[in-house]
Structure formats: structure tokens, C-alpha cells
XYZ file of N, CA and C in Angstrom:
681
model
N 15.315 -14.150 -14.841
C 15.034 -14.698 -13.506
C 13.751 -14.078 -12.956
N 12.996 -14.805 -12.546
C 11.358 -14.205 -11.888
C 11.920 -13.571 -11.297
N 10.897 -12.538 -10.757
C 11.144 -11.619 -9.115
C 10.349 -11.876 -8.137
N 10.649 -12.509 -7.315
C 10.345 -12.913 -5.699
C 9.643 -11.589 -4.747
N 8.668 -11.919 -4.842
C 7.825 -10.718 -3.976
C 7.145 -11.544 -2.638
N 7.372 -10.878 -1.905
C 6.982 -11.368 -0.446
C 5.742 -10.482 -0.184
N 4.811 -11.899 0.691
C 3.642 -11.112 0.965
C 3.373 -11.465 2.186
N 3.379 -10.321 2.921
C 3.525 -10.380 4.999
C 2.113 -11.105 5.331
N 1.684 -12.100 6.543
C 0.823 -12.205 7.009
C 0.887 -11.609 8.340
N 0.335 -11.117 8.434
C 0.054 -10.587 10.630
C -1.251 -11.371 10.822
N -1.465 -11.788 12.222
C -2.329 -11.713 12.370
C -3.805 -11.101 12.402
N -4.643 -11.222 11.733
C -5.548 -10.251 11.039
C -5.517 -9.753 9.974
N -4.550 -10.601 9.618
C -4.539 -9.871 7.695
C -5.619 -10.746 7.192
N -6.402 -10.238 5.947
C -7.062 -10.312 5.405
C -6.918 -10.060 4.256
N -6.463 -9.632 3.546
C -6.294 -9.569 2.032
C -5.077 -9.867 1.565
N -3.896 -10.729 2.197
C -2.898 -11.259 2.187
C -3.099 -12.451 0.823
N -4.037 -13.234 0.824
C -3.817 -14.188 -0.394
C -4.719 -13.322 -1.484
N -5.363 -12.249 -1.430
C -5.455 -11.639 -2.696
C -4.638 -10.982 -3.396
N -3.505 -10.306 -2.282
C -2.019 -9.674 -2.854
C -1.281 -10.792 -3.568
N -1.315 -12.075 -2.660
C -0.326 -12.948 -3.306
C -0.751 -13.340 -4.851
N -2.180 -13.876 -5.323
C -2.665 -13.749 -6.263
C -2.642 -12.955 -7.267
N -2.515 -11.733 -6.829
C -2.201 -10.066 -7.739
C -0.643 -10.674 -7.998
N 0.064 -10.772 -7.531
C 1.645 -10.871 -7.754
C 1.782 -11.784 -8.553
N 1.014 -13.239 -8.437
C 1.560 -14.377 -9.264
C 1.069 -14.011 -10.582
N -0.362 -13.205 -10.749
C -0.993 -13.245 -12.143
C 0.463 -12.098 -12.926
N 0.302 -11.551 -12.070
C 1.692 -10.780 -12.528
C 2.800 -10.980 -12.926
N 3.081 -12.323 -12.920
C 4.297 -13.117 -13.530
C 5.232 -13.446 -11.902
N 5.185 -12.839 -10.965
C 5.875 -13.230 -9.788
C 6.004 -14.597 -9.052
N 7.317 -15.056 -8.941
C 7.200 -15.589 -7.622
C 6.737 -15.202 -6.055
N 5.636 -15.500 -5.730
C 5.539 -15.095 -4.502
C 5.601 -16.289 -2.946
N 6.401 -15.223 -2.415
C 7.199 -16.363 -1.040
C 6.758 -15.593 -0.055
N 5.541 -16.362 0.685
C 4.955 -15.961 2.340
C 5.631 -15.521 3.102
N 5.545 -14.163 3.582
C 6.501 -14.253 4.965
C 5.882 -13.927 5.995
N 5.746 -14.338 7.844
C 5.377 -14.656 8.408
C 5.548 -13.705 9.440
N 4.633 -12.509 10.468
C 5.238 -11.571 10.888
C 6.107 -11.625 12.249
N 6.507 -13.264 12.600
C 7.201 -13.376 13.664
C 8.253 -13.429 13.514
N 8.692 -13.975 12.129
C 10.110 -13.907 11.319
C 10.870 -12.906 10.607
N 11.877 -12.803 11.363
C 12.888 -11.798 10.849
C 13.372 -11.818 9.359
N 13.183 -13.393 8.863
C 14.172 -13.436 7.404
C 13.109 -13.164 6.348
N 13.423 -12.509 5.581
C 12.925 -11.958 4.152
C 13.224 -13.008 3.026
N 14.077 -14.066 3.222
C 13.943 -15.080 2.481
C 14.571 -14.747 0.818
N 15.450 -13.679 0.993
C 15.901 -12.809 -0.216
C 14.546 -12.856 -1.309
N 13.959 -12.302 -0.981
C 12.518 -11.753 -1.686
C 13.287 -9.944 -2.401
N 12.740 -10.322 -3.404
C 12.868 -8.493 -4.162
C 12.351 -7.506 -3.802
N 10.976 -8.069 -3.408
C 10.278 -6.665 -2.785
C 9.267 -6.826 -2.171
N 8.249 -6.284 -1.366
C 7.582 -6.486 -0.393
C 6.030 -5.850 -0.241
N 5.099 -6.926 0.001
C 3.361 -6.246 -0.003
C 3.018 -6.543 1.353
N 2.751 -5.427 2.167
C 2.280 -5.140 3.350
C 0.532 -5.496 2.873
N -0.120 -6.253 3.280
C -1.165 -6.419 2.924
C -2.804 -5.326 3.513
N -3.600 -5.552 3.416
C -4.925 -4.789 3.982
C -5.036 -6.110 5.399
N -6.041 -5.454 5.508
C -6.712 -6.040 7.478
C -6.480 -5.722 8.230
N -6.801 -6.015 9.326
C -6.978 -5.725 11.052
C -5.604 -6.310 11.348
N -4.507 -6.151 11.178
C -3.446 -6.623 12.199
C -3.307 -6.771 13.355
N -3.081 -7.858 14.367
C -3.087 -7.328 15.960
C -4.731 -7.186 16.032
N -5.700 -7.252 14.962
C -7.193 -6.357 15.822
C -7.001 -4.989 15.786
N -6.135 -4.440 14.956
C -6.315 -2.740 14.915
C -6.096 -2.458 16.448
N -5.715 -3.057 17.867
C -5.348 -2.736 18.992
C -4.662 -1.635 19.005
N -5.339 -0.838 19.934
C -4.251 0.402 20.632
C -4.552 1.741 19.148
N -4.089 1.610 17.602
C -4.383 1.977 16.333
C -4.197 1.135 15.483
N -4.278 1.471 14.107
C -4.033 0.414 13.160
C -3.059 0.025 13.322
N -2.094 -0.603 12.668
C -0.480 -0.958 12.477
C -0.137 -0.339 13.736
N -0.472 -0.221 14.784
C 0.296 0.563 15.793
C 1.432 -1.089 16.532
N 0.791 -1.896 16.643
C 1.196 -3.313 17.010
C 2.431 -3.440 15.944
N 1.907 -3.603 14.607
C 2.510 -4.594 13.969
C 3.794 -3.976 13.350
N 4.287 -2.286 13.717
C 5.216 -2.297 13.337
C 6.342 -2.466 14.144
N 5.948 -3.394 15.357
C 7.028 -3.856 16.490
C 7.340 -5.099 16.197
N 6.655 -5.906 14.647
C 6.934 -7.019 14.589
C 7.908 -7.938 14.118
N 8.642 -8.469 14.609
C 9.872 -8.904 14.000
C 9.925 -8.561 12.399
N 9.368 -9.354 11.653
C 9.513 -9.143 10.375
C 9.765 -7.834 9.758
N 8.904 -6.826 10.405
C 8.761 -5.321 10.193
C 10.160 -4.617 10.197
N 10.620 -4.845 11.228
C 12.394 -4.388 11.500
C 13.257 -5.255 10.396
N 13.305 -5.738 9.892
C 14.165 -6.411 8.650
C 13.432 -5.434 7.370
N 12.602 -5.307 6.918
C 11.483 -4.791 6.164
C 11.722 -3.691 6.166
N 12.194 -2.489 7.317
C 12.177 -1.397 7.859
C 13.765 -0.749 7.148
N 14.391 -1.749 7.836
C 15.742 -1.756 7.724
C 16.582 -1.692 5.927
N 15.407 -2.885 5.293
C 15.276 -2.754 3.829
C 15.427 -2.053 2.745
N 13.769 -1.613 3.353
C 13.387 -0.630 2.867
C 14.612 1.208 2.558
N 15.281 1.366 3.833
C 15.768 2.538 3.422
C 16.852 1.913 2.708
N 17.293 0.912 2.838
C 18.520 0.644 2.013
C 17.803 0.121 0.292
N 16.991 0.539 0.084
C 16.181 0.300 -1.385
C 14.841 -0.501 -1.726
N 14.624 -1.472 -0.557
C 13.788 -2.878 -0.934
C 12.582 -2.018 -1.768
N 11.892 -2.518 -2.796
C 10.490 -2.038 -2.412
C 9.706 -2.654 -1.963
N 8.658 -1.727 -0.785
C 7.824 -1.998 -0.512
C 6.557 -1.637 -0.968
N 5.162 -2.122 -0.691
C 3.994 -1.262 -1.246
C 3.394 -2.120 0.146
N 2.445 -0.606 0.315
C 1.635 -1.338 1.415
C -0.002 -0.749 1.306
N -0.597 -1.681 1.403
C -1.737 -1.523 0.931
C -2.993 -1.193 2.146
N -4.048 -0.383 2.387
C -4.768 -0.194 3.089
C -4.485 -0.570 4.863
N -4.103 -1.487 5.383
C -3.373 -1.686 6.554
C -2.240 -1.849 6.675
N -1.348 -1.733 5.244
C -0.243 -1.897 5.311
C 0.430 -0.424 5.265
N -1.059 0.382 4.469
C -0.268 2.307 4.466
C -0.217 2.575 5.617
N -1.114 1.768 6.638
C -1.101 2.463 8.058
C 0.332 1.980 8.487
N 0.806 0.577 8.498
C 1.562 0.106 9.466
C 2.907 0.851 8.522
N 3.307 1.113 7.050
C 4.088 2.293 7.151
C 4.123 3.790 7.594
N 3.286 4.024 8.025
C 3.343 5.060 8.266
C 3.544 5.343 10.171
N 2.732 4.233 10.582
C 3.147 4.183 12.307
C 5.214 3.336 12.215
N 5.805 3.152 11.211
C 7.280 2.810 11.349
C 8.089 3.686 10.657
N 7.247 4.960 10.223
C 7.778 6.012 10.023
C 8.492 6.117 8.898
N 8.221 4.780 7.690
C 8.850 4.454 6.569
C 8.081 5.920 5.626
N 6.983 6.081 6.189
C 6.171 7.266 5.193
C 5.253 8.547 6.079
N 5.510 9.720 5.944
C 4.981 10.521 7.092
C 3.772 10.720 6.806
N 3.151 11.351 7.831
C 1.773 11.434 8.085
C 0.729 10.034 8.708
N -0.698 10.177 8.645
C -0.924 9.106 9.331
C -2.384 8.499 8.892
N -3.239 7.363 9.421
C -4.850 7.586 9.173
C -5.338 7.006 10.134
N -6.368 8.107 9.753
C -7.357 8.564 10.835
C -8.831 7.982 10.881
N -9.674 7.836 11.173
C -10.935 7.557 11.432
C -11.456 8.385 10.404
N -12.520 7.552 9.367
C -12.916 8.482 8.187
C -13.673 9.419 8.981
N -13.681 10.343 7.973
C -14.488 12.143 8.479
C -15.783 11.690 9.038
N -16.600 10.786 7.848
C -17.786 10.382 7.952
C -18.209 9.650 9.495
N -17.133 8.836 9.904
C -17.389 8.055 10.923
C -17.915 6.668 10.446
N -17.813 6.252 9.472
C -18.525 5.331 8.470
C -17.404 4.186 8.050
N -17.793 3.065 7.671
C -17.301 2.433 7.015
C -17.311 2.405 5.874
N -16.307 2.305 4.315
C -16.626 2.793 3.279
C -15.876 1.445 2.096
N -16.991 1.174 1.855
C -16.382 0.059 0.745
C -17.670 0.219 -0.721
N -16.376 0.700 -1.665
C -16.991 1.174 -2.987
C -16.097 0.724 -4.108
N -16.486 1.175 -5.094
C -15.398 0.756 -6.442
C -15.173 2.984 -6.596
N -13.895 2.831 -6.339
C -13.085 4.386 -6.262
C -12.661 4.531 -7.389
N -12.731 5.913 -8.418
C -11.690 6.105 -9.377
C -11.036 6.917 -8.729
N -9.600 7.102 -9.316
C -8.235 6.956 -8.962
C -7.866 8.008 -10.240
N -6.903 9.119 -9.504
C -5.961 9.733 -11.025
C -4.445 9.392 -10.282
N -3.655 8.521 -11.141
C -2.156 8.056 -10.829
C -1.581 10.013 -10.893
N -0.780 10.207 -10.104
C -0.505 11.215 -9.860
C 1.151 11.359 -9.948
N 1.847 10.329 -10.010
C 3.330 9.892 -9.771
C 3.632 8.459 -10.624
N 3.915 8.692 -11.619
C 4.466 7.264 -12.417
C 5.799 6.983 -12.428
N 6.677 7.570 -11.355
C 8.073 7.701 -11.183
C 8.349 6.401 -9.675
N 7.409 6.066 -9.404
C 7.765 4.882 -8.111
C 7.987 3.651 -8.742
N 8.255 2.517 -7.872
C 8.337 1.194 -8.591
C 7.340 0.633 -8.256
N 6.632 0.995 -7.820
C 4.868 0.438 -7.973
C 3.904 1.145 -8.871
N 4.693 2.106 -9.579
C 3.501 3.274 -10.657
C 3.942 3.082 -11.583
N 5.313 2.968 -12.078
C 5.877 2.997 -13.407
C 4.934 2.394 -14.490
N 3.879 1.304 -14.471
C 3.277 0.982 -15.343
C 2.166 1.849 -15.947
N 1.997 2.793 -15.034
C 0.900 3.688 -15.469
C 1.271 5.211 -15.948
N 0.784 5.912 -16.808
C 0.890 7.276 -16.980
C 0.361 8.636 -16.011
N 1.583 9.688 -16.119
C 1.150 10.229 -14.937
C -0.756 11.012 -15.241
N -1.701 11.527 -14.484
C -2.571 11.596 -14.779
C -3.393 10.969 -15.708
N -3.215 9.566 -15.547
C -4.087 8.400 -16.145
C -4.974 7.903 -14.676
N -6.269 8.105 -15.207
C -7.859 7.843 -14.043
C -7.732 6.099 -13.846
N -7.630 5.240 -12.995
C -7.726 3.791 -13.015
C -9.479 3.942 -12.048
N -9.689 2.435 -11.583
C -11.043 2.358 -11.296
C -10.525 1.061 -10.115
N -10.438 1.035 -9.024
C -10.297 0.349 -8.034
C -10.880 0.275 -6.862
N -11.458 -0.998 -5.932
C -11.558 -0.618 -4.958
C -11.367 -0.135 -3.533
N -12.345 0.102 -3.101
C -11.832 1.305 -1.547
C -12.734 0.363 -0.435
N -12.043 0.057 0.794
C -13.019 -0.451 1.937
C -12.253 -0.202 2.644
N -12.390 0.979 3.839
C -11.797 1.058 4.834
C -12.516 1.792 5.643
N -12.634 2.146 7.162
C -13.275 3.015 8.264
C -12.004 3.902 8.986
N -10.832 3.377 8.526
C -9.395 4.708 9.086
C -8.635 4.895 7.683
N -9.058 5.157 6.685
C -8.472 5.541 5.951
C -8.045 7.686 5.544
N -8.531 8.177 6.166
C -8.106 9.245 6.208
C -6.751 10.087 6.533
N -6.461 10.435 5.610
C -4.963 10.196 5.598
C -4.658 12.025 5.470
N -3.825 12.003 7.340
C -3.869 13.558 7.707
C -1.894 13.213 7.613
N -1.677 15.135 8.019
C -0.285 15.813 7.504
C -0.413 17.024 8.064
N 0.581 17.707 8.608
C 0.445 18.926 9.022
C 0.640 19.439 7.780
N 0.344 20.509 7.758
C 0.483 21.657 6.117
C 1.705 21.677 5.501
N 3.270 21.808 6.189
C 4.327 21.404 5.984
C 4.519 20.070 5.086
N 4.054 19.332 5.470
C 4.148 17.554 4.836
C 3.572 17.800 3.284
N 2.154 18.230 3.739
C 1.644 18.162 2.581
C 2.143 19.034 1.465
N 2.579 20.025 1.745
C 3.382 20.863 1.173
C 4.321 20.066 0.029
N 5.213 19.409 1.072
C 6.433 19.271 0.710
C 6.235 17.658 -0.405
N 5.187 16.985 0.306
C 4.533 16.228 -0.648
C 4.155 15.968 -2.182
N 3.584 17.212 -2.462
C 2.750 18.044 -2.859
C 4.211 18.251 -3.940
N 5.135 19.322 -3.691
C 6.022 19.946 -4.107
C 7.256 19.005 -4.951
N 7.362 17.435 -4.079
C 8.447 16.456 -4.916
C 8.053 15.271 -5.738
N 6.646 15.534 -5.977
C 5.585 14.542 -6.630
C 5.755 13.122 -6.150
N 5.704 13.391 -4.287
C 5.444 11.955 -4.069
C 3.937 11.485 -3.785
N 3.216 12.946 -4.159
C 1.621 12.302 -4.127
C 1.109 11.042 -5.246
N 0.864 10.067 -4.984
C 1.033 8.289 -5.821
C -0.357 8.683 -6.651
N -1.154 8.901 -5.884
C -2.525 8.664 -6.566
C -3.831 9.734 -5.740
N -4.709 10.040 -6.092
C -5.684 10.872 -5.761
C -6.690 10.529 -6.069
N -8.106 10.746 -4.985
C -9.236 10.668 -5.192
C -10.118 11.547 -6.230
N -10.925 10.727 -6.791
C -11.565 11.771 -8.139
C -13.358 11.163 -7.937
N -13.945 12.025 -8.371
C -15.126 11.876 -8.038
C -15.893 11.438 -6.899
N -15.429 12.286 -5.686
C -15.807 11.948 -4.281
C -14.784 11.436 -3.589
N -14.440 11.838 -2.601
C -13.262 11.861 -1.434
C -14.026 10.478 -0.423
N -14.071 9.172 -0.397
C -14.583 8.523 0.157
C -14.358 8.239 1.798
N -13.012 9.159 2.194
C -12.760 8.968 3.760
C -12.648 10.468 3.960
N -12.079 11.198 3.274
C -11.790 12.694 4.222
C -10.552 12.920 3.715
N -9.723 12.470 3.413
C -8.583 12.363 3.727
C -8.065 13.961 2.982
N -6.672 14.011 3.352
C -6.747 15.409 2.913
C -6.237 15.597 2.095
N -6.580 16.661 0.888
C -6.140 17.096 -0.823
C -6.460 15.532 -1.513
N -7.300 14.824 -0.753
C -7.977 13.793 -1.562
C -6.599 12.752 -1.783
N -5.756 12.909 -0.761
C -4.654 11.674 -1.050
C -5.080 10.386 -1.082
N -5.182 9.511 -1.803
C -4.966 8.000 -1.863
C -3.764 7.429 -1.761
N -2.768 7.683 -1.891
C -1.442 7.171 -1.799
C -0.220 8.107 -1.887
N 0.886 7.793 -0.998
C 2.501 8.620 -1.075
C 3.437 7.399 -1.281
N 4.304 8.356 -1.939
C 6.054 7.601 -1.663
C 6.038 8.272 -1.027
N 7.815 7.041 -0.536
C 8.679 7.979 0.257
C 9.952 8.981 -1.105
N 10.624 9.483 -0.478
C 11.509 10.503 -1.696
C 12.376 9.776 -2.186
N 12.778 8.495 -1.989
C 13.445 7.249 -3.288
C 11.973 6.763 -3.783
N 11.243 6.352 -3.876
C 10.083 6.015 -5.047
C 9.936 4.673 -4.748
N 10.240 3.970 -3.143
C 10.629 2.486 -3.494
C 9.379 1.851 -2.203
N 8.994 3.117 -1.591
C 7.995 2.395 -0.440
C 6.471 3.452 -1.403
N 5.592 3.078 -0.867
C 4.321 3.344 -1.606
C 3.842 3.138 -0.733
N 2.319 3.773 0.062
C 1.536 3.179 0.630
C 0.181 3.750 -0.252
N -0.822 2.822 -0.334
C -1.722 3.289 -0.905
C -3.308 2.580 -0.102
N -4.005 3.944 -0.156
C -5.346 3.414 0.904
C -6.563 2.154 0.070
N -6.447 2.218 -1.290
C -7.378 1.424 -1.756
C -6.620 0.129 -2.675
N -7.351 -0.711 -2.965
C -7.051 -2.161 -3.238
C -6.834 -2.592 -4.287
N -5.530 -2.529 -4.809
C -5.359 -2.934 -6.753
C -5.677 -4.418 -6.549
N -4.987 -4.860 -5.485
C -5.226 -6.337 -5.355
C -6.436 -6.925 -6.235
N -7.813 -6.339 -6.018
C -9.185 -6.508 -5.662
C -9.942 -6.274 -7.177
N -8.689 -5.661 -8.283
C -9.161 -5.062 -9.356
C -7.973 -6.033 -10.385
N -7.468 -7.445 -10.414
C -6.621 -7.637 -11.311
C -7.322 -8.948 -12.564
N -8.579 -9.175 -11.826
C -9.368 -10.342 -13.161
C -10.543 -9.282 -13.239
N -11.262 -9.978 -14.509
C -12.606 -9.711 -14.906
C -13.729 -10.130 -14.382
N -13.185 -11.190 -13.278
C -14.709 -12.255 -13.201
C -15.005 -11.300 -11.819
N -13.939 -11.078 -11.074
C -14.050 -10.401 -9.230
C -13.778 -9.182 -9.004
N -13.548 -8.212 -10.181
C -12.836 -6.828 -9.909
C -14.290 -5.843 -11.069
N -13.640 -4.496 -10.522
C -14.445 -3.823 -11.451
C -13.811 -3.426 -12.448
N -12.539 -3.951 -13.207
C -11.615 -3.383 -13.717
C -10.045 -4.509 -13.401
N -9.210 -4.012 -14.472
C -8.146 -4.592 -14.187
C -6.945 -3.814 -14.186
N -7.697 -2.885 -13.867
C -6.902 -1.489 -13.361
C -5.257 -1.806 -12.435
N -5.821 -2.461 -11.147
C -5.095 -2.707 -10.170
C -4.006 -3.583 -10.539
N -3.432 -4.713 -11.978
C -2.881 -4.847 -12.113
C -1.667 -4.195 -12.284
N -1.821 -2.719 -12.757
C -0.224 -2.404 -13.061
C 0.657 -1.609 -12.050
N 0.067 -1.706 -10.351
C 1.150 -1.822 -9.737
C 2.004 -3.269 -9.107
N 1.230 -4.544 -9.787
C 2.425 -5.311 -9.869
C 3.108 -5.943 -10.588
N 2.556 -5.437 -12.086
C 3.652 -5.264 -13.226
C 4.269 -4.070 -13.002
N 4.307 -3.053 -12.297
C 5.694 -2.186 -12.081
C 6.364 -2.717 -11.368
N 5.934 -3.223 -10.557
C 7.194 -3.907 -9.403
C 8.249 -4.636 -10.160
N 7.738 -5.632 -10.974
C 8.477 -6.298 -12.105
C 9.269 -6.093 -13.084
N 8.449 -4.538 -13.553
C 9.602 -3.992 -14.498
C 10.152 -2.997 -14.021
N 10.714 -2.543 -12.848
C 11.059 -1.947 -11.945
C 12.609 -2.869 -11.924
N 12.166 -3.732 -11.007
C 12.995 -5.051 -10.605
C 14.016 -5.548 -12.073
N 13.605 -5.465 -12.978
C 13.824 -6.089 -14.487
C 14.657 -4.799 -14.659
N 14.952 -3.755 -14.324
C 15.573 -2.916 -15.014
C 16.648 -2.368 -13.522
N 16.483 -3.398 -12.804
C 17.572 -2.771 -11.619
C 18.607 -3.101 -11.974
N 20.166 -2.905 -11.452
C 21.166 -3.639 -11.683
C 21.129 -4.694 -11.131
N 22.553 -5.865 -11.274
C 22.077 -7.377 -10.794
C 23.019 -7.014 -9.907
């Protein structure tokens, strides 16, 4: 049976039909979901997409995790769903408290859109499983709040249960701190990650097809759950 992956629109999403695209090349069914709507549409698992939600009003995701859809999603999520949320979607988990810590306005003050290498740091989530742990991928990065702060405690403890997802290598492109690019939460089933596999899954538009295998993990994740 395919696996049904849902891909959120908010207003201001922007990289919403490149996630959906990443998912289908991936073998997925993917079923739109809409952020005024509560129903999940029994979808398997869930891509918080990149963009301005709301207009980044007030902070990033600060809006959109009041949004109907979000509270079903929320609710999900601790009971197993996976989620992955990608560049506005790490923010809007992290303002619903699905993942601690937060981001910030890069160090630079800059806007930063590059092709990032990446060392997978955690191949134990259901968005990493396809990759080996300390295997370098090549993906891109575009964001101006991607800096991703923690009091010393967090990071610590981060740090300590290998829910650090992925890390910056050859230049820290926002600030962020110990060079995080991405966390789980401590089930392995929410992910947020600051740069764009989406953006890396053909040859003709990516620098790499790197970014495919967090949504062939989702799949063989899903493929190896119970029914």
C-alpha cells in the first residue's frame, strides 16, 4: 500500500509544491492539506513546508502554530505521526513546542541562500534512516532566521541522546549554534531541519540528489511500521 504524506499549505508557503514533488518522486502518495482544516485526511506522515507563513508576522511560525490544522498535527505528532518540517516548518515546530529551542535572525544579519554540505549526524529518525550516520550530503540553504539557539542545557542534552539530525560542515551559513542544521524530538518521528532536501531531489534543478533520502526514509520507515 503507498504511504500518504501530507503536505501543509499556510498562507505564504512557498516551497509547498516542491515538498509535494520530493514525496511523489519518492514513490508517495501525496494529499494537500490546507492550514484552516483540522482533518489530516488519514495521511501517514507530515511536511511542514519552507516560506513566510502568515508573512513571518509577529516571528516566524509564531501565527501558524495557532492554525487549525497545526493542533491535529500537534496532537499527532506526540502520539507517533511523523512529521518533518522544513526551514519554516523547523520554525513553526519549534514555536508549538513539538521541538525545543528556536530561530533566530542569522548572526550575519543577511540573507543566505547557497548549496550547504551537510554531515547526517542521526540515522535513527524516520526522516534519516536512509542515510548513514556521518555520511556528508550537499543541499540547499536559503534562509535570513535560520539560526537555531538553546540554552546550554538543551544543547547538552541534545547533543548527549543523538537527536542532533544533521550539522553544518564547511561554514556555518546562519550562526546557528554547534553548527545545528536539524533536531528530533526523543521518539525520532518529528525532525525539523533548516535547509532544503526538497530543492536537491533531480539532476536538472538541484545540486545533488542528496535531498532525496529523507523521503525515501519516510517510506521505509512507514513500510516497516506495524499495520
Amino acid at each position: 500500500m503507498t504511504a500518504r504524506i501530507g503536505v501543509v499549505t499556510f498562507p505564504g508557503s512557498l516551497d509547498d509544491r516542491d515538498a509535494a514533488r520530493a514525496a511523489r518522486i519518492a514513490g508517495a502518495e501525496v494529499v494537500p492539506l490546507w492550514h484552516d482544516d483540522p482533518d489530516l485526511h488519514g495521511v501517514d506522515g507530515v511536511v511542514l513546508p519552507g516560506g513566510f507563513s502568515y508573512g513571518d508576522y509577529l516571528r516566524c511560525g509564531a501565527i501558524a502554530r495557532f492554525a487549525p490544522v497545526m493542533e491535529t498535527i500537534a496532537a499527532g505528532a506526540r502520539d507517533g505521526l511523523p512529521v518533518l518540517g522544513i526551514c519554516n516548518g523547523f520554525q513553526i515546530l519549534c514555536e508549538a513546542h513539538l521541538l525545543p529551542g528556536a530561530l533566530t535572525r542569522n548572526q550575519h544579519l543577511h540573507f543566505r541562500n547557497r548549496d550547504q554540505v551537510l554531515r547526517i549526524e542521526s540515522a535513527g529518525t524516520a526522516w534519516t534512516n536512509a542515510f548513514q550516520p556521518g555520511q556528508e550530503i550537499l543541499i540547499p540553504v536559503k534562509n535570513g532566521e535560520g539560526c537555531y539557539v538553546a540554552d546550554g542545557r538543551t544543547l547538552d542534552e541534545l547533543e548527549a541522546t543523538g537527536r542532533v539530525v544533521a550539522r553544518y560542515l564547511g561554514g556555518n551559513p546562519n550562526g546557528s549554534l554547534r553548527d545545528i542544521a536539524g533536531i528530533s524530538n526523543e521518539a525520532g518521528n518529528v525532525v525539523g531541519l533548516m535547509p532544503h532536501p526538497e530543492h536537491a531531489v533531480e539532476a536538472l534543478t538541484g545540486p545533488s540528489l542528496d535531498g532525496l533520502g529523507f523521503f525515501t526514509s519516510i517510506l521505509k520507515h512507514l513500510a516497516g511500521a506495524p499495520a
